[in-house]
Structure formats: structure tokens, C-alpha cells
């Protein structure tokens, strides 16, 4: 088929969707997508469409996630699960380098592992925004992070616009969804209407267009494009949560001593689940390991969290000993100082921290409580947009 | 290396099941490397040969439950340059610390034909209640990887990489979906110290807290969530009274729900 232009829209019928995976695999991409594992939808390597959670959705609420079957055979009829794509772009455990003892000192060993070239299938708009944020954190600086950069470089992204919002979703508030705006190679919107089942597909890059050369598509008619728009708008109007971002940064900066911090600290487990599931929390620590002989050493980078005592350990002890100070640090960084540091909010409204908190602490409720009785900044000027 | 130049290791047993000492024997491949670096001077479970103290490194398994052991641990401390306790018994009193909540004399009168021969304390307590301990290695049993890490750190005079944060972090690192959130399993992971590699949640079970309370645990909040999930006060008492019942914060939490 002829090469499509960037920005064009086509339709891929359900029965041809598998060709997309095959086309990517033919181009040597390792295709990572949603699949069922245990009682959740996780992101793993998938080889065929059958491995997608076909006909499944989930119910999410504070501290609760349950898979539910759906009757329409949708491929992407769910929202986000316990993992985010950072598991692949900044993996939980990465060996940075290793060294061997020599007579005169030590010798750094050559790294041999080849970087996989990933294609992410089914990236939600909130998660696409999260990847854009991680790009800024890891790459948009004089010093670039190789671990992230090497994995990000060849990444192919198939985004999926949301046609249903989850109960803990609030991407509309954060301006990150439910429509993908930028950063994808292909963006699809799944439409199921009676016997019709197809994907309205937006071509985002030349790479995306090249992959579609191997896939059976047809021209998108006005009605199909309208149907997609309508579904996405429905999702935007049915967000389970909302977060008022008006003067939010200064609101938090003005309320360091608000009693709500005590209230949440009494509930917070400081277990770090919220930071582990957050698609933008990027913190990690570095550990050295040696073997018993003492002639081989390795340096590993592993996920860390601002909810641990070790995280704020400096000479003599931890700076943030109390759970109050740790929760406040996390939320204030995410929603306020992130703007100063990286130019956006650190929150994309995916709702994972709400669903996957074992005791159901809700960042939107905590923020609302502070706004309700806190010192709300008066000036509206110079406030960062979400 | 000549045996006389190597640091001397002693492995001591108090009230315990021997499982943690077995972890050392289970090191198998690494055991040869350990024996190459360390002189195994006293380890009755492995060898009858005894080399006199003092010892550079003592690994102590088990809890203090008898008047004799209360004395014996003092002598071991005096003979040991570095003393590391291994396992839930040694670090928190173990499962036998359940006696601390009951009347031991009643037990002995029921269990033994001649209870007058039984000389035991009313309580099972961790080693650190009796002598100064240089490092505590948690677990029931301890993890082989953590034991090797501690021995390794000792050999190279560095701080061991033994985190005190939650099991949740291990679950997330290995990509296990939270069993409490996705399956409604009661899980002590959010208040439990990491180290096991989050084995139970990986097999769809809640954490039993073999490794005891994590740093800054918030049991009360987790307990309230268990109650919301339909668990009774009695369930909660049992949950906190397992391998680490005598740990300060677990003991307080179980006592709160017992009343």
C-alpha cells in the first residue's frame, strides 16, 4: 500500500489488527502490551492479539481493583493497571557496570547486553504524557541518562485513546487525556458498534506510516471519525475523579503546616506503593555488590522511593523521619515543585496511586481537603498550567 | 589462605528450629568460598571440631527462653568481636514468644508429666534484649542472599545492603500485582520489612510477615483496612502474632485488638 502522510487517519478492521503486531515484529520490535496475569492486566511481551485481555475490563476504586468480563470482545476495554511503561524504560533493576580486580587496580568490564527495541502496544494518553515527562527528566538536560535513553531511542508507540474513563481516572483535570495529542507513532481509537469492530488510526510519525504499509487499512469515513470523537468526549465527561489545578502549586507551597498532613500521615503506610505504580516517579538508588572472593564488583541501579527512610539518609540520619514529611514531600513534589524543576506537573491523572494504595489514600481528596480549609493563594497570575 | 590468618566464625544456637543455620549450610557453592575466606571455628551443626574463642564473627540463632541461656549469651558476647543475630527467633523472640501472652506454668503442667523438671523463663525474648548486637538479620528463615550479603559486607568491612523498607517495594520491582488490592487478600507486606523477595504475593498469598515490622510501620491503618475487608479482631490478633509476635509494634497492635 502507498505510504500514508503523517497526520492522516485510516481505519483498521478488527480482523486485520493482528497484522499490526506482525508488521512490528517483522521490523524486529519486541512488542510489549497489556495481558492478563494473575488477577490484573499487566504489560508484558505479547506475540499475538490473542494475548491481549480480549473481553476484559476492570473496576477500580480506592484501594481496590477487580477484573470484570465484558461481552463485546473489546481489545482495549479497560484503563490502566498496576504497572506503567517505566518498568521497561527505566527498569526496576539494572546493572550499570561491573569490574574485575587486577594486579594494579581494577578493570571495568565491557557491557555486552544489546538493548531491546521495544514497541509499546496500548499506551494510554495519560501514560503517553508520563513518557513525555520522563523524557524531560532523563534526557532534556546537559547530562542524559543512558539507561533510559538507550531504551527510549528506538521506541515505537501505539497509543490507545480512551473511550471509557475509570473510576480513579482524572486525566481531564491534568490535561493529559483522554485523547493522545503528541508523542505517538500510531494512535488508535477502538470502536465497537453492533457487528462493526474497527480502529480509527491516527498516523503520528513517518515510522508509523511505514509500519502501516504492512497492514490492511481503509480510508476513514466521516462517520467513523465522528464516532471516535464522540466516544473520546464521552470518556472526558465521565472521569471518576477530578483535581482542581487552579493555583495548585502555590496552594501546596502555602500550606506546609496544614492539619490535613497529620490526617493523611495517620493513614499512610509509607509502603511506597504509590511511587512504585506512578508512571512518572523515577527515583532510584545505586548499590554496589561484591563477590566473596573480593575480585569482582558490580554496580546496580534499583528503584527507590521517597517513602523510605534510606531515601533521605544523609550524614547522621534521615532528613524525613516522619511519615508526614514523606507524604508531604511526595505530593508537593508531584503537584507543585515539579513545575519549577521540569516545567509541568508531575501528575498525569492516571489514578494508579489511588487504586493501588492498600488503604485507599486519594491524592485528589487530600488536595481538595487542603484547598477547602487552607490558605488559598489569591493571585491568579503566573500559575503554571497542568 | 592459612586457617590461622582467616577471621574466625562461630555459629550459636538458642531456642530455635535450626532453619537459619541450615540456610548457611544451604549456601552450598558459596560455602566453599566462605570456607576459603573464613575459619569455621565453632558450628556444631556442621562439624564437631571446635576451635577455642575469641571469635571475629558470631552468628546467633534463637531466642532466650531459659535461665542458662541468659547466662550463656553474655559469655558469647564477651568472646565475639562482631555479633550478628539471624532469624525471627533471635531478632524478635520467634514464634515461641507466643508464650509471652500466656501463662507458661499452665503450659508445662499440661504438656509434661513432671513439670517440676522444666526450667524455663516466662518469656521468649530477642538476643538484643540481653546483649549488644551489631547487626540483626530478619526472617523466618533468613534469606540465603541476605546472609551472604552480611558475611560479604563483614569480610570487606562495608555496610551491608539490607533494606528496612516494605515488602511492597520488592513486589513492585518484580512486577507482582498487589494481592491485597487486586484479590482482596489480607497482606502484611505494607508493614513488613523486605528481604524475602516477596515470595508469598508472587504465589497469590498475602504476606505473613516472616521478616517482622519494617521501618516506621503503621499497623493501625492497615488493621482498619482489614476490618473494612471483613476481618475480625481475632483475625487481627492472629495476623500479628506469628513469627514476630514480640516485635514491639506488632505486640502493641495485637494487644490493642485483643482488648
Short mmCIF file of N, CA and C in Angstrom, two decimals, chain A residues 236-320:
data_model
loop_
_atom_site.label_atom_id
_atom_site.label_comp_id
_atom_site.label_asym_id
_atom_site.label_seq_id
_atom_site.Cartn_x
_atom_site.Cartn_y
_atom_site.Cartn_z
N UNK A 236 -14.16 11.77 28.39
CA UNK A 236 -13.74 13.01 29.07
C UNK A 236 -14.79 13.47 30.07
N UNK A 237 -16.05 13.21 29.73
CA UNK A 237 -17.13 13.67 30.61
C UNK A 237 -17.44 12.71 31.74
N UNK A 238 -16.82 11.55 31.74
CA UNK A 238 -17.19 10.56 32.76
C UNK A 238 -16.03 10.18 33.67
N UNK A 239 -15.10 11.11 33.89
CA UNK A 239 -13.96 10.86 34.77
C UNK A 239 -14.45 10.54 36.19
N UNK A 240 -13.88 9.50 36.78
CA UNK A 240 -14.29 9.13 38.14
C UNK A 240 -13.82 10.11 39.19
N UNK A 241 -12.77 10.87 38.89
CA UNK A 241 -12.22 11.82 39.86
C UNK A 241 -11.94 13.14 39.15
N UNK A 242 -11.82 14.20 39.92
CA UNK A 242 -11.24 15.39 39.33
C UNK A 242 -10.35 16.10 40.34
N UNK A 243 -9.38 16.79 39.80
CA UNK A 243 -8.42 17.50 40.65
C UNK A 243 -8.42 18.96 40.20
N UNK A 244 -8.76 19.83 41.12
CA UNK A 244 -8.79 21.26 40.80
C UNK A 244 -7.35 21.77 40.79
N UNK A 245 -6.86 22.11 39.59
CA UNK A 245 -5.45 22.52 39.49
C UNK A 245 -5.27 24.03 39.59
N UNK A 246 -6.35 24.75 39.80
CA UNK A 246 -6.28 26.20 39.90
C UNK A 246 -5.37 26.63 41.07
N UNK A 247 -4.29 27.32 40.78
CA UNK A 247 -3.32 27.81 41.77
C UNK A 247 -2.81 26.68 42.69
N UNK A 248 -2.80 25.47 42.14
CA UNK A 248 -2.47 24.30 42.97
C UNK A 248 -1.04 24.36 43.53
N UNK A 249 -0.12 24.79 42.70
CA UNK A 249 1.28 24.83 43.13
C UNK A 249 1.43 25.72 44.37
N UNK A 250 0.90 26.94 44.28
CA UNK A 250 1.04 27.85 45.41
C UNK A 250 0.17 27.42 46.58
N UNK A 251 -0.93 26.78 46.28
CA UNK A 251 -1.78 26.27 47.36
C UNK A 251 -0.97 25.33 48.26
N UNK A 252 -0.22 24.43 47.64
CA UNK A 252 0.56 23.48 48.43
C UNK A 252 1.75 24.18 49.11
N UNK A 253 2.39 25.08 48.39
CA UNK A 253 3.52 25.81 48.99
C UNK A 253 3.06 26.66 50.18
N UNK A 254 1.82 27.12 50.13
CA UNK A 254 1.30 27.97 51.20
C UNK A 254 0.79 27.19 52.41
N UNK A 255 0.73 25.87 52.27
CA UNK A 255 0.07 25.10 53.33
C UNK A 255 0.93 23.96 53.87
N UNK A 256 2.19 24.29 54.13
CA UNK A 256 3.11 23.28 54.66
C UNK A 256 2.70 22.76 56.04
N UNK A 257 1.98 23.60 56.77
CA UNK A 257 1.62 23.21 58.14
C UNK A 257 0.14 22.88 58.27
N UNK A 258 -0.51 22.59 57.16
CA UNK A 258 -1.94 22.30 57.19
C UNK A 258 -2.22 21.01 57.99
N UNK A 259 -3.28 21.00 58.81
CA UNK A 259 -3.58 19.79 59.62
C UNK A 259 -3.87 18.54 58.78
N UNK A 260 -4.21 18.74 57.52
CA UNK A 260 -4.51 17.57 56.67
C UNK A 260 -3.29 16.66 56.53
N UNK A 261 -2.08 17.24 56.60
CA UNK A 261 -0.87 16.40 56.51
C UNK A 261 -0.82 15.42 57.68
N UNK A 262 -1.27 15.88 58.84
CA UNK A 262 -1.30 14.97 60.00
C UNK A 262 -2.34 13.87 59.78
N UNK A 263 -3.47 14.30 59.21
CA UNK A 263 -4.55 13.36 58.96
C UNK A 263 -4.11 12.25 58.00
N UNK A 264 -3.47 12.64 56.92
CA UNK A 264 -3.07 11.63 55.94
C UNK A 264 -1.92 10.77 56.47
N UNK A 265 -1.05 11.37 57.28
CA UNK A 265 0.07 10.62 57.83
C UNK A 265 -0.42 9.51 58.77
N UNK A 266 -1.56 9.75 59.36
CA UNK A 266 -2.12 8.76 60.26
C UNK A 266 -2.62 7.52 59.47
N UNK A 267 -2.96 7.76 58.21
CA UNK A 267 -3.44 6.66 57.36
C UNK A 267 -2.33 6.06 56.48
N UNK A 268 -1.36 6.89 56.12
CA UNK A 268 -0.33 6.45 55.17
C UNK A 268 0.55 5.35 55.77
N UNK A 269 0.79 4.30 54.97
CA UNK A 269 1.58 3.16 55.44
C UNK A 269 3.08 3.36 55.16
N UNK A 270 3.43 4.41 54.46
CA UNK A 270 4.80 4.65 53.96
C UNK A 270 5.36 3.39 53.29
N UNK A 271 4.47 2.65 52.62
CA UNK A 271 4.86 1.39 51.98
C UNK A 271 5.48 1.63 50.61
N UNK A 272 5.27 2.83 50.05
CA UNK A 272 5.86 3.24 48.76
C UNK A 272 5.10 2.73 47.54
N UNK A 273 3.96 2.09 47.74
CA UNK A 273 3.21 1.58 46.59
C UNK A 273 2.86 2.68 45.59
N UNK A 274 2.46 3.85 46.09
CA UNK A 274 2.05 4.94 45.19
C UNK A 274 3.19 5.35 44.26
N UNK A 275 4.40 5.38 44.80
CA UNK A 275 5.53 5.81 43.98
C UNK A 275 5.97 4.73 43.00
N UNK A 276 5.78 3.47 43.41
CA UNK A 276 6.17 2.36 42.53
C UNK A 276 5.23 2.28 41.32
N UNK A 277 3.92 2.54 41.55
CA UNK A 277 2.97 2.43 40.43
C UNK A 277 2.88 3.72 39.62
N UNK A 278 3.36 4.83 40.17
CA UNK A 278 3.28 6.11 39.47
C UNK A 278 4.10 6.06 38.18
N UNK A 279 3.52 6.47 37.05
CA UNK A 279 4.26 6.39 35.79
C UNK A 279 5.36 7.44 35.66
N UNK A 280 5.39 8.44 36.56
CA UNK A 280 6.44 9.46 36.45
C UNK A 280 7.44 9.42 37.61
N UNK A 281 7.14 8.71 38.69
CA UNK A 281 8.11 8.61 39.79
C UNK A 281 9.35 7.87 39.28
N UNK A 282 10.46 8.52 39.29
CA UNK A 282 11.65 7.97 38.61
C UNK A 282 12.78 7.66 39.58
N UNK A 283 12.58 7.85 40.87
CA UNK A 283 13.71 7.76 41.79
C UNK A 283 14.29 6.36 41.89
N UNK A 284 15.59 6.33 41.99
CA UNK A 284 16.28 5.07 42.15
C UNK A 284 17.52 5.28 43.01
N UNK A 285 18.06 4.19 43.48
CA UNK A 285 19.26 4.26 44.27
C UNK A 285 20.32 3.40 43.59
N UNK A 286 21.52 3.48 44.06
CA UNK A 286 22.62 2.72 43.46
C UNK A 286 23.26 1.86 44.54
N UNK A 287 23.44 0.59 44.24
CA UNK A 287 24.04 -0.33 45.21
C UNK A 287 25.24 -1.03 44.59
N UNK A 288 26.25 -1.24 45.42
CA UNK A 288 27.41 -2.00 44.96
C UNK A 288 27.36 -3.38 45.58
N UNK A 289 27.66 -4.38 44.78
CA UNK A 289 27.78 -5.73 45.33
C UNK A 289 29.15 -6.29 44.98
N UNK A 290 29.65 -7.11 45.89
CA UNK A 290 30.94 -7.76 45.64
C UNK A 290 30.74 -9.26 45.78
N UNK A 291 31.64 -10.04 45.19
CA UNK A 291 31.56 -11.47 45.45
C UNK A 291 32.44 -11.80 46.65
N UNK A 292 32.30 -13.04 47.16
CA UNK A 292 33.01 -13.39 48.39
C UNK A 292 34.53 -13.35 48.22
N UNK A 293 34.99 -13.65 47.00
CA UNK A 293 36.44 -13.63 46.77
C UNK A 293 36.97 -12.20 46.78
N UNK A 294 36.10 -11.27 46.52
CA UNK A 294 36.52 -9.87 46.55
C UNK A 294 37.23 -9.42 45.29
N UNK A 295 37.09 -10.20 44.20
CA UNK A 295 37.76 -9.71 43.00
C UNK A 295 36.78 -9.36 41.88
N UNK A 296 35.52 -9.31 42.20
CA UNK A 296 34.53 -8.92 41.20
C UNK A 296 33.48 -8.04 41.88
N UNK A 297 33.22 -6.89 41.30
CA UNK A 297 32.23 -5.98 41.89
C UNK A 297 31.26 -5.52 40.82
N UNK A 298 30.02 -5.28 41.24
CA UNK A 298 29.00 -4.79 40.30
C UNK A 298 28.28 -3.60 40.91
N UNK A 299 27.89 -2.68 40.03
CA UNK A 299 27.08 -1.55 40.50
C UNK A 299 25.70 -1.65 39.85
N UNK A 300 24.69 -1.68 40.70
CA UNK A 300 23.30 -1.82 40.25
C UNK A 300 22.50 -0.57 40.56
N UNK A 301 21.60 -0.26 39.66
CA UNK A 301 20.65 0.82 39.92
C UNK A 301 19.29 0.18 40.13
N UNK A 302 18.66 0.49 41.25
CA UNK A 302 17.36 -0.12 41.56
C UNK A 302 16.35 0.93 42.00
N UNK A 303 15.07 0.66 41.73
CA UNK A 303 14.02 1.61 42.10
C UNK A 303 14.06 1.93 43.59
N UNK A 304 13.90 3.19 43.89
CA UNK A 304 13.80 3.61 45.28
C UNK A 304 12.57 4.50 45.41
N UNK A 305 12.28 4.95 46.60
CA UNK A 305 11.09 5.75 46.82
C UNK A 305 11.33 6.78 47.92
N UNK A 306 10.72 7.96 47.76
CA UNK A 306 10.84 8.99 48.79
C UNK A 306 10.09 8.61 50.06
N UNK A 307 9.40 7.45 50.04
CA UNK A 307 8.69 6.99 51.25
C UNK A 307 9.58 6.13 52.14
N UNK A 308 10.81 5.85 51.73
CA UNK A 308 11.68 5.06 52.60
C UNK A 308 12.56 5.99 53.43
N UNK A 309 13.00 5.45 54.57
CA UNK A 309 13.90 6.23 55.44
C UNK A 309 15.25 6.42 54.76
N UNK A 310 15.70 5.38 54.08
CA UNK A 310 17.01 5.42 53.44
C UNK A 310 17.11 6.50 52.38
N UNK A 311 15.98 6.82 51.76
CA UNK A 311 15.96 7.79 50.67
C UNK A 311 16.50 9.15 51.10
N UNK A 312 16.11 9.56 52.30
CA UNK A 312 16.55 10.89 52.75
C UNK A 312 17.71 10.79 53.75
N UNK A 313 18.40 9.64 53.73
CA UNK A 313 19.53 9.47 54.64
C UNK A 313 20.73 10.28 54.16
N UNK A 314 21.14 11.18 54.99
CA UNK A 314 22.40 11.87 54.73
C UNK A 314 23.25 11.70 55.98
N UNK A 315 24.40 12.27 56.01
CA UNK A 315 25.30 12.05 57.15
C UNK A 315 24.55 12.21 58.48
N UNK A 316 24.54 11.14 59.26
CA UNK A 316 23.96 11.23 60.59
C UNK A 316 22.52 10.79 60.72
N UNK A 317 21.81 10.66 59.62
CA UNK A 317 20.44 10.18 59.76
C UNK A 317 19.55 10.60 58.62
N UNK A 318 18.26 10.24 58.74
CA UNK A 318 17.30 10.56 57.70
C UNK A 318 16.70 11.94 57.94
N UNK A 319 16.59 12.70 56.87
CA UNK A 319 16.03 14.04 56.99
C UNK A 319 14.51 13.97 57.20
N UNK A 320 13.87 13.05 56.48
CA UNK A 320 12.41 12.95 56.61
C UNK A 320 12.06 11.69 57.40
#
